[in-house]
XYZ file of C-alpha atoms in Angstrom:
486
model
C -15.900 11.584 -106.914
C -12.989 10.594 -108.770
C -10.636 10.829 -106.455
C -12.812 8.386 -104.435
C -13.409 6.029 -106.630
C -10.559 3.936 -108.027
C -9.007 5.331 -111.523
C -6.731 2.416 -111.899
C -6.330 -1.278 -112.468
C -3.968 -3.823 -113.124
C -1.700 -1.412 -113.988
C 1.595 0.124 -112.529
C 1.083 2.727 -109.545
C 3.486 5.547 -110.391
C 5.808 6.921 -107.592
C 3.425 9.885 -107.443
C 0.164 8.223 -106.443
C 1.683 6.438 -103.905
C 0.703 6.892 -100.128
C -0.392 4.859 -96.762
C 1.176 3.382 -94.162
C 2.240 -0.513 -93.633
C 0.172 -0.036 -90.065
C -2.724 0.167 -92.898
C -2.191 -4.008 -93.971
C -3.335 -4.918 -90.148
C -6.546 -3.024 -90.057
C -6.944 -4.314 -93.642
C -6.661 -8.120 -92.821
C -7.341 -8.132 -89.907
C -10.645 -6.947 -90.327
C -11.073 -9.173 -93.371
C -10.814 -12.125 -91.034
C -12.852 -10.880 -88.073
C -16.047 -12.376 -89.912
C -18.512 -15.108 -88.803
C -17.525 -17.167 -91.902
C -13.936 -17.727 -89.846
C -15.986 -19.031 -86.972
C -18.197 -21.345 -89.092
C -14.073 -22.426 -90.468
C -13.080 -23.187 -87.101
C -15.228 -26.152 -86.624
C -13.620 -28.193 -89.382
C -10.960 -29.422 -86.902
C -13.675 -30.627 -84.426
C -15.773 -32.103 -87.474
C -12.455 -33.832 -87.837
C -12.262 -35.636 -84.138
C -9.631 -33.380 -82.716
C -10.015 -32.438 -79.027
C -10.924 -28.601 -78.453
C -7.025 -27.693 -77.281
C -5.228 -30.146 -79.768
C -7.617 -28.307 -82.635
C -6.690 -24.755 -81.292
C -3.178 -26.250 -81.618
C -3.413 -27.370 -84.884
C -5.107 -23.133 -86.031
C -2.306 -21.652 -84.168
C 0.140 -23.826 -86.167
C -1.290 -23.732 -89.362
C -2.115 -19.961 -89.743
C 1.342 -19.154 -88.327
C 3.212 -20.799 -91.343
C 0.239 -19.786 -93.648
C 0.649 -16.380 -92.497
C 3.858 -16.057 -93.096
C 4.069 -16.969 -96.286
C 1.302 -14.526 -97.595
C 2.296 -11.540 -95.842
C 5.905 -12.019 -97.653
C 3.391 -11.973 -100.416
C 2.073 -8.649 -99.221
C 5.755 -7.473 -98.806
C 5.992 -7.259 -103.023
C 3.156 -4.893 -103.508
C 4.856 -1.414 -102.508
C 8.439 -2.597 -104.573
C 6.551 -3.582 -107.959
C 3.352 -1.622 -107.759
C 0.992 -4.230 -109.199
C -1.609 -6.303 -108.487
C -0.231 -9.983 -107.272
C -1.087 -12.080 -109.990
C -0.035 -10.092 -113.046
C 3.428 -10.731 -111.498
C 3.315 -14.338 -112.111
C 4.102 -13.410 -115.943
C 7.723 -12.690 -114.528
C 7.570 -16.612 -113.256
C 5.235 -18.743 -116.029
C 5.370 -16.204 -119.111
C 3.180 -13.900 -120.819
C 0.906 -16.606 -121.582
C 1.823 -19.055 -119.040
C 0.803 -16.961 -116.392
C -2.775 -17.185 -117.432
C -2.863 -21.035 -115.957
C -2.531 -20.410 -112.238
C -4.887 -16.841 -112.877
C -7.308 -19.942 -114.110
C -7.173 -21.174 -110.754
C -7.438 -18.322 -108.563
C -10.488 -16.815 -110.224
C -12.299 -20.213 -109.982
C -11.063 -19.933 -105.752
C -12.208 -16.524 -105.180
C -15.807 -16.854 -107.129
C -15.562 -20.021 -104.152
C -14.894 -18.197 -101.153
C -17.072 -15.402 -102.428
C -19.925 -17.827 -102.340
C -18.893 -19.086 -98.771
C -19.623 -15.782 -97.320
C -22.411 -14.880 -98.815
C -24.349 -18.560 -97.407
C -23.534 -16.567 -93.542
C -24.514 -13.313 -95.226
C -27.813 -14.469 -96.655
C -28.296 -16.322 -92.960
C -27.928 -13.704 -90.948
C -29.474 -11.454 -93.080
C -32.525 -13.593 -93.189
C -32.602 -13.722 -89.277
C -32.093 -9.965 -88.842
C -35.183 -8.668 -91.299
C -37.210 -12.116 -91.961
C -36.271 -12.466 -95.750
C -35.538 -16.047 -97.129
C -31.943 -16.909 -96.874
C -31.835 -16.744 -100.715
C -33.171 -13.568 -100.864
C -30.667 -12.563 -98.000
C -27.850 -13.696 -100.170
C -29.322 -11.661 -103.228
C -29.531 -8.510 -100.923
C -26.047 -9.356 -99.752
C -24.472 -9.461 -103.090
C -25.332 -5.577 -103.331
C -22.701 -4.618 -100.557
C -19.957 -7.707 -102.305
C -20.305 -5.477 -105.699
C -20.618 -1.968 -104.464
C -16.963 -2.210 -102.388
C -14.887 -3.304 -104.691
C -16.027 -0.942 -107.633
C -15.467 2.263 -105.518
C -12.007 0.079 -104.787
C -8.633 0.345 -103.284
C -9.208 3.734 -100.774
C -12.916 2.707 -99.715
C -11.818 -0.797 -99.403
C -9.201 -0.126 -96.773
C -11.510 3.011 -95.206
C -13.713 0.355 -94.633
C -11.892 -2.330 -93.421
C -10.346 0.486 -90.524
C -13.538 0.954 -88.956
C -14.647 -3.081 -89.482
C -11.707 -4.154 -87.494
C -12.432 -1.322 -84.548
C -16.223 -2.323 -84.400
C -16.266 -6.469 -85.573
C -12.932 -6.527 -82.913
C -15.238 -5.041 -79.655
C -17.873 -7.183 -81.100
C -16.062 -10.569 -80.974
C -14.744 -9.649 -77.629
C -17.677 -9.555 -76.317
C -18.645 -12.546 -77.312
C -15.936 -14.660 -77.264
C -15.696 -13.644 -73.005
C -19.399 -14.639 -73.161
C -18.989 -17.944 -75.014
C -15.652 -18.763 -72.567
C -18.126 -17.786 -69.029
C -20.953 -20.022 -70.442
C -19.047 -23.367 -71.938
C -15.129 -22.535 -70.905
C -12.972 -24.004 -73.743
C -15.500 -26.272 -74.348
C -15.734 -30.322 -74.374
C -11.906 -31.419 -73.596
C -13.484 -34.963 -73.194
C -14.704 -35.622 -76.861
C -12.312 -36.451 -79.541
C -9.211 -38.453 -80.038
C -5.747 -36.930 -81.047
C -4.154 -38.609 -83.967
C -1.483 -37.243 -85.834
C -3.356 -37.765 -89.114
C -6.370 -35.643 -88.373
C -3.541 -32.807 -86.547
C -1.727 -32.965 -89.815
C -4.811 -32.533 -91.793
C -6.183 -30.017 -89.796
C -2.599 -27.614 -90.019
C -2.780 -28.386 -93.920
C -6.294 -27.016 -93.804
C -5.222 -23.868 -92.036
C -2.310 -23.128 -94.020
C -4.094 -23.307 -97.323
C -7.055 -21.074 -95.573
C -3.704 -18.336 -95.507
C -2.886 -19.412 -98.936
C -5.886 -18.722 -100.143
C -5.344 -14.427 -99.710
C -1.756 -14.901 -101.355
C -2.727 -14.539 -105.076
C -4.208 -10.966 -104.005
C -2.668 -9.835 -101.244
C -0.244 -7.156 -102.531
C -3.476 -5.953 -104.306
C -3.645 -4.077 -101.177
C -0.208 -3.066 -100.629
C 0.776 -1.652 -103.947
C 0.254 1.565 -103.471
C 2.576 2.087 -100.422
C 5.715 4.067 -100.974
C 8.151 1.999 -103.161
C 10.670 2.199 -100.189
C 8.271 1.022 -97.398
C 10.252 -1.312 -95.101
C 9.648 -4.801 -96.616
C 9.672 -6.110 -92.847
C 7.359 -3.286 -91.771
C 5.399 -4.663 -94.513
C 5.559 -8.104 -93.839
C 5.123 -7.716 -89.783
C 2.164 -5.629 -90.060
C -0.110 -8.370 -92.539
C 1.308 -11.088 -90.746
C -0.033 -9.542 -87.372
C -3.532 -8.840 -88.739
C -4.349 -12.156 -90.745
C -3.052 -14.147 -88.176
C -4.003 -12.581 -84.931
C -7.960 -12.313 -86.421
C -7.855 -15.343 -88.211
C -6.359 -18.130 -84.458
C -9.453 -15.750 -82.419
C -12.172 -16.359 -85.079
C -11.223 -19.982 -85.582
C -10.524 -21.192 -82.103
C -13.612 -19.690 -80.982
C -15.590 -21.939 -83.997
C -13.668 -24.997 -82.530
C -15.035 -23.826 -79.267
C -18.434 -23.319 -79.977
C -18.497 -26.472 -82.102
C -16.786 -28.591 -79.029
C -19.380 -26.790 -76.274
C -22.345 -27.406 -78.385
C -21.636 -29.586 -81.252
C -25.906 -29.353 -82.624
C -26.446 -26.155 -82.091
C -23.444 -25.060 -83.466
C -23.668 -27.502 -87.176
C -22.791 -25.789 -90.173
C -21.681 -22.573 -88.329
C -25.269 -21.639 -86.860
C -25.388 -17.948 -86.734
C -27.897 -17.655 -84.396
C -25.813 -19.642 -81.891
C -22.545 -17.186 -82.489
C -24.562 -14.323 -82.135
C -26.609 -15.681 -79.052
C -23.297 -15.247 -77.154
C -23.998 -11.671 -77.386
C -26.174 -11.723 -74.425
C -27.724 -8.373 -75.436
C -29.145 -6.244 -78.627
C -28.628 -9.152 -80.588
C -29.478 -7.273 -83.999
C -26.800 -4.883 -83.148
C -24.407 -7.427 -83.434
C -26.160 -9.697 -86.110
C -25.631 -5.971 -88.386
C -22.229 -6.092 -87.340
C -21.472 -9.443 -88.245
C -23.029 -8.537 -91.698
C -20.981 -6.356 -92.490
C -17.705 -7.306 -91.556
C -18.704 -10.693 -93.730
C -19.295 -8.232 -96.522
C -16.012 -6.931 -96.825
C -14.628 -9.642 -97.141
C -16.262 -10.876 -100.449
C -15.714 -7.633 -101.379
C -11.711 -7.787 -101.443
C -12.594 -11.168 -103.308
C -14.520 -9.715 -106.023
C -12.066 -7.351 -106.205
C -9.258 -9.384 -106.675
C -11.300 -11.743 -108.847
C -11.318 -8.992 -111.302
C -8.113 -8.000 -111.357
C -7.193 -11.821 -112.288
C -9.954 -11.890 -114.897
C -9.175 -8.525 -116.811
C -5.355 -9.844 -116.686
C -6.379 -13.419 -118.088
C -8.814 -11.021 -120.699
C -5.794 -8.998 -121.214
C -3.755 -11.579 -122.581
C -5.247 -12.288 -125.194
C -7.122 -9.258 -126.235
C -6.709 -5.463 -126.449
C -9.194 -4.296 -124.408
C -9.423 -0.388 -122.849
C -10.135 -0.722 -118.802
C -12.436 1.762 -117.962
C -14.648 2.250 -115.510
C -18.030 0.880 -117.310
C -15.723 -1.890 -118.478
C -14.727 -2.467 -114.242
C -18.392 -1.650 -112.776
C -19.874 -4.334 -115.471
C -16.795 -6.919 -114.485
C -17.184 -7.011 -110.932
C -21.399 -7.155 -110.507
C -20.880 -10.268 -113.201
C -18.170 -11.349 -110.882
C -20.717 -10.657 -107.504
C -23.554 -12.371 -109.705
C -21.481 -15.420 -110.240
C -20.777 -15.782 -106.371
C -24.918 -14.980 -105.509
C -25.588 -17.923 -107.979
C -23.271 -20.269 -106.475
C -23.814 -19.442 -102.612
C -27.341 -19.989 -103.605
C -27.006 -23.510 -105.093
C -24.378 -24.916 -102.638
C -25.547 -23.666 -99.393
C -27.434 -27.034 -98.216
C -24.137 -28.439 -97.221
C -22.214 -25.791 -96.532
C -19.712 -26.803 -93.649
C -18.343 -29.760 -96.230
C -18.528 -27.950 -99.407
C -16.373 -25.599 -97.499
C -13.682 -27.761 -96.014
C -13.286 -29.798 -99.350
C -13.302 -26.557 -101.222
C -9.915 -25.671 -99.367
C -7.949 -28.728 -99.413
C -8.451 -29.054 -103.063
C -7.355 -25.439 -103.692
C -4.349 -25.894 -101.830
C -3.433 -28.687 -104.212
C -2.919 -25.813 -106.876
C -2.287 -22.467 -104.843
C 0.657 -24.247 -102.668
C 3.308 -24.728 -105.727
C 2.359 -21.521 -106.982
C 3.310 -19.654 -103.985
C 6.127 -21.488 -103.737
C 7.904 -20.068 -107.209
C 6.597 -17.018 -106.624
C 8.740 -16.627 -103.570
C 11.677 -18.306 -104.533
C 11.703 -16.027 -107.699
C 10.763 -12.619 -105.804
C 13.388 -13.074 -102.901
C 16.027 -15.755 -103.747
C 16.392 -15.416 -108.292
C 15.515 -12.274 -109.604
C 15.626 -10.782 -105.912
C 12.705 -8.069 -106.181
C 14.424 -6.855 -109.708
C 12.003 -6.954 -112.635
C 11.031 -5.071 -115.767
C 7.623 -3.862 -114.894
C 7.068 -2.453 -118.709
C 7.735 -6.109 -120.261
C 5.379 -7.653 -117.743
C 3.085 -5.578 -120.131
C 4.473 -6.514 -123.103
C 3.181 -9.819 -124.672
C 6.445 -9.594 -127.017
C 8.695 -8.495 -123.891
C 11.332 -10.654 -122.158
C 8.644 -12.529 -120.594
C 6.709 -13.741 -123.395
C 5.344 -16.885 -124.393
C 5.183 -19.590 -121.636
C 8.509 -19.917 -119.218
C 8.660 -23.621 -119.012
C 10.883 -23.126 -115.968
C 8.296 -22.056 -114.101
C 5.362 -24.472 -115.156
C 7.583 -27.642 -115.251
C 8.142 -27.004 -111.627
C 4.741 -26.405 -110.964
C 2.859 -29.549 -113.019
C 5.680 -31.411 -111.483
C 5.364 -30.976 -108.145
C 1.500 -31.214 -108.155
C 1.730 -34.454 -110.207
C 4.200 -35.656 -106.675
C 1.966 -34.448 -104.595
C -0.762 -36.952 -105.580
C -0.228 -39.998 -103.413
C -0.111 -37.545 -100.186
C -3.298 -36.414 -100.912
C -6.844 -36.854 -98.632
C -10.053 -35.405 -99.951
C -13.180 -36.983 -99.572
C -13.344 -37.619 -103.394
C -9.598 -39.543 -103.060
C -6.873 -40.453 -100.919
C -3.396 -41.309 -102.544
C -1.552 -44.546 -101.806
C 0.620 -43.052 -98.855
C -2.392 -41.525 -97.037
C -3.223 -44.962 -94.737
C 0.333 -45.519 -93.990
C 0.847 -41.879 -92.669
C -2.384 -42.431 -90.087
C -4.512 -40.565 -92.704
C -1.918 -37.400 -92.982
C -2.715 -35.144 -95.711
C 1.068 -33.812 -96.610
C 0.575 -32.632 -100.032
C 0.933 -28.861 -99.475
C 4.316 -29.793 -97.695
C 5.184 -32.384 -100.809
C 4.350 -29.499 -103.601
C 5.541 -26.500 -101.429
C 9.359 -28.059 -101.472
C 9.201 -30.046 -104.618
C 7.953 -27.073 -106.833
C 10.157 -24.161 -104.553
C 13.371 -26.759 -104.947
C 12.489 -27.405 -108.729
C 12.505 -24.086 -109.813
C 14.885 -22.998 -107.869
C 17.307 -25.627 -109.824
C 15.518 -24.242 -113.382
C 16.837 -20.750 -112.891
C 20.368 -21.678 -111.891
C 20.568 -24.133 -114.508
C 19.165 -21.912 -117.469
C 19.467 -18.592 -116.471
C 18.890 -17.655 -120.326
C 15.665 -17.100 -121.639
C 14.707 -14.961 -124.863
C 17.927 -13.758 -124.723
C 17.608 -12.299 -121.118
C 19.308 -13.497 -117.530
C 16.900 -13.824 -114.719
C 19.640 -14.923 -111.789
C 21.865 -11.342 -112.061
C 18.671 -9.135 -111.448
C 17.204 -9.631 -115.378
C 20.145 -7.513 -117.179
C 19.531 -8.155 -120.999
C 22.442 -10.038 -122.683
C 23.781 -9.198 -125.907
C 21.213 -9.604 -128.813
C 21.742 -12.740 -130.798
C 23.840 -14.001 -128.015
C 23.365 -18.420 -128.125
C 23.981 -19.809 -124.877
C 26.073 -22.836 -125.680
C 28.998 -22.836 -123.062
C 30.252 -19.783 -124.663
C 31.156 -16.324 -122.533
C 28.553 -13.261 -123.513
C 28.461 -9.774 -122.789
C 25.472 -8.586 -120.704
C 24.122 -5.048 -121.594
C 25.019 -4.127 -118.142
C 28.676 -4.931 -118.841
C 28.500 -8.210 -116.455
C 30.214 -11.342 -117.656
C 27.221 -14.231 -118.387
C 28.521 -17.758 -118.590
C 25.657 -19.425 -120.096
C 24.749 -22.575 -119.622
C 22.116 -23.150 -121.951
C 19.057 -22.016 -123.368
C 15.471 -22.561 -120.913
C 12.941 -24.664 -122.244
């Protein structure tokens, strides 16, 4: 039993526990996006005016730049061995790092919640239960997963993608002989509602970034980063433009029977043993919760960890993650009413915070410290990366503070939102400003606690000021230092 259930955490996989395949990240994601909570996703565009092909467009689009910035994401897990967000101590500090771990906690208990409203539908259509009670009974399955953890999870998610994948093929040939791509007629292009839409779709992507290496740490440390990279990018995106578009279909060919992602409707395109397929679609939309709660402990124990001493063991992860699960059950339950809208704001405003954060992340993994780091002083509260790294969290308060005016929720649109034809371009705004800003940090103060990020992290000479003056590195490199960091 123990080798099935998960002995480790948040912290380092060794060189001798390694194992798996990159061929193991597509059956992982996509099978985590083959879910009926994609297809209720894929009406947003529609909901938004776009025609049927201009919102298929606008999926393809988005998830191909979101996709490609989380699977370089997924590319970090087999180099450092550790969960995503941990890493962001490298970028924001010790401390520091706890601020954006705030924020993706807070998204996942979100999308956790999403899931389970389809869960508890279907599940209340398949055995007569109350949808509330359905989303109770599906919380079981959204603990269980994730505190067996990392080898069930992706045992799992092999055998979702082969079954939800001959499921949704069935359908979707069933929902294209019945309606065809829909109503081409209805809806107006505008570049606003296109730009909106893309924005939408990216941050969907975005929104697997802060745990997506969760899943790809314990790969050999000299996997092929591209292998890596190629194989998440395949799965997220190929699942995630066939699950939408076929929501943007369904909500184009039969806009009221389709509100709110009607489950009955996607699973009426079954034709034939329509419980079959409503279990199916149950349990691929369990899975993914499950990564979530997952995930969402890993980012709580780290915050926890912070600030407290505290021995991770497997009472300690079993009690974590059903409080986790409960949290999601609570909130699925109280927000399900409007669930289509709750959804759709629920992503924009995310993006608002996950965007810049993503943005240093890379720009520190591939282009500063250039997959170099001290793994035992991301640890360390006293290490090299103690404290808070104002480099890192200048860059990313600054860029969300520009990213204001460009923004367009239903709660507020910034100045330049009317003059752009009702654009939403803050991702774009934050992704550069933030990836540009810290970028400019690094080079110009390389020095902090003593230590230089830009030439791989080499400790300088103890005591060493950096005033202008030439310093010896430990690793016998010559540092011209330009000045402290804040």
């Amino acid at each position: 039993m123990s080798q099935v259930i998960e002995q480790r955490s948040i912290d380092h996989i060794p060189a001798n526990e390694r194992y798996g395949k990159p061929t193991n990240q597509f059956t992982l994601w996509f099978a985590t996006n083959m879910q009926v909570s994609n297809v209720a996703y894929g009406a947003v565009p529609i909901f938004l005016g776009l025609p049927v092909h201009w919102a298929i467009v606008s999926i393809v689009v988005g998830h191909v730049i979101g996709g490609a910035l989380m699977a370089l994401h997924s590319a970090q897990g087999p180099k450092l061995g550790i969960p995503q967000m941990i890493q962001s101590r490298a970028q924001f500090g010790y401390v520091g790092a706890t601020l954006p771990m705030v924020v993706v906690f807070i998204m996942f208990a979100g999308f956790n919640a999403a899931c389970l409203v389809l869960t508890g539908q279907m599940l209340s259509t398949l055995i007569g239960v109350s949808v509330d009670i359905g989303i109770v009974i599906g919380t079981i399955g959204i603990i269980l997963l994730p505190i067996f953890g990392y080898k069930i999870l992706h045992a799992c998610q092999k055998w979702v993608s082969l079954i939800a994948g001959v499921a949704f093929v069935i359908m979707s040939f069933n929902l294209l002989r019945n309606y065809g791509f829909g109503d081409a007629g209805s809806g107006e292009f505008s570049w606003g509602m296109f730009v909106l839409s893309v924005a939408i779709m990216v941050t969907y992507q975005l929104c697997y970034a802060p745990y997506v290496a969760d899943y790809s740490r314990y790969l050999p440390e000299d996997t092929s980063t591209r292998k890596t990279f190629c194989f998440t990018f395949a799965g997220t995106v190929t699942a995630c433009v066939w699950t939408f578009s076929f929501g943007a279909i369904a909500a184009s060919a039969a806009t009221d029977a389709f509100a709110g992602g009607n489950v009955d409707f996607i699973v009426g395109q079954a034709g034939f043993a329509i419980p079959l397929f409503l279990l199916i679609l149950i349990i691929s939309n369990t899975a993914a919760p499950g990564l979530g709660v997952y995930a969402c402990f890993m980012s709580a124990i780290t915050i926890v960890t912070t600030f407290f001493k505290v021995r991770i063991s497997f009472p300690v992860k079993a009690v974590g993650m059903t409080l986790i699960g409960l949290s999601a059950m609570l909130l699925a339950i109280l927000g399900r009413e409007n669930f289509l809208g709750n959804v759709s704001a629920f992503i924009a405003i995310l993006g608002y915070f996950m965007v810049p954060w993503t943005a240093i992340n890379l720009v520190d993994f591939y282009l500063v410290r250039k997959e170099r780091y001290s793994i035992p002083d991301i640890f360390n509260p006293d290490g090299r990366y103690a404290g808070i790294d104002w480099r890192a969290m200048s860059a990313y308060l600054i860029s969300i503070a520009a990213s204001v005016p460009f923004m367009n929720t239903e709660m507020y649109a910034g100045p330049f939102v009317e003059p752009l034809g009702g654009m939403d371009l803050a991702w774009l705004v934050s992704l550069v400003v933030s990836a540009v800003l810290f970028y400019w940090n690094m080079q110009r103060y390389p020095v902090r606690r003593g230590f230089i990020a830009h030439l791989g992290d080499a400790p300088a000479v103890q005591g060493a000021k950096a005033s202008g003056n030439d310093s010896k590195s430990a690793a016998g490199d010559e540092l011209e230092s330009v000045g402290d960091a804040p």
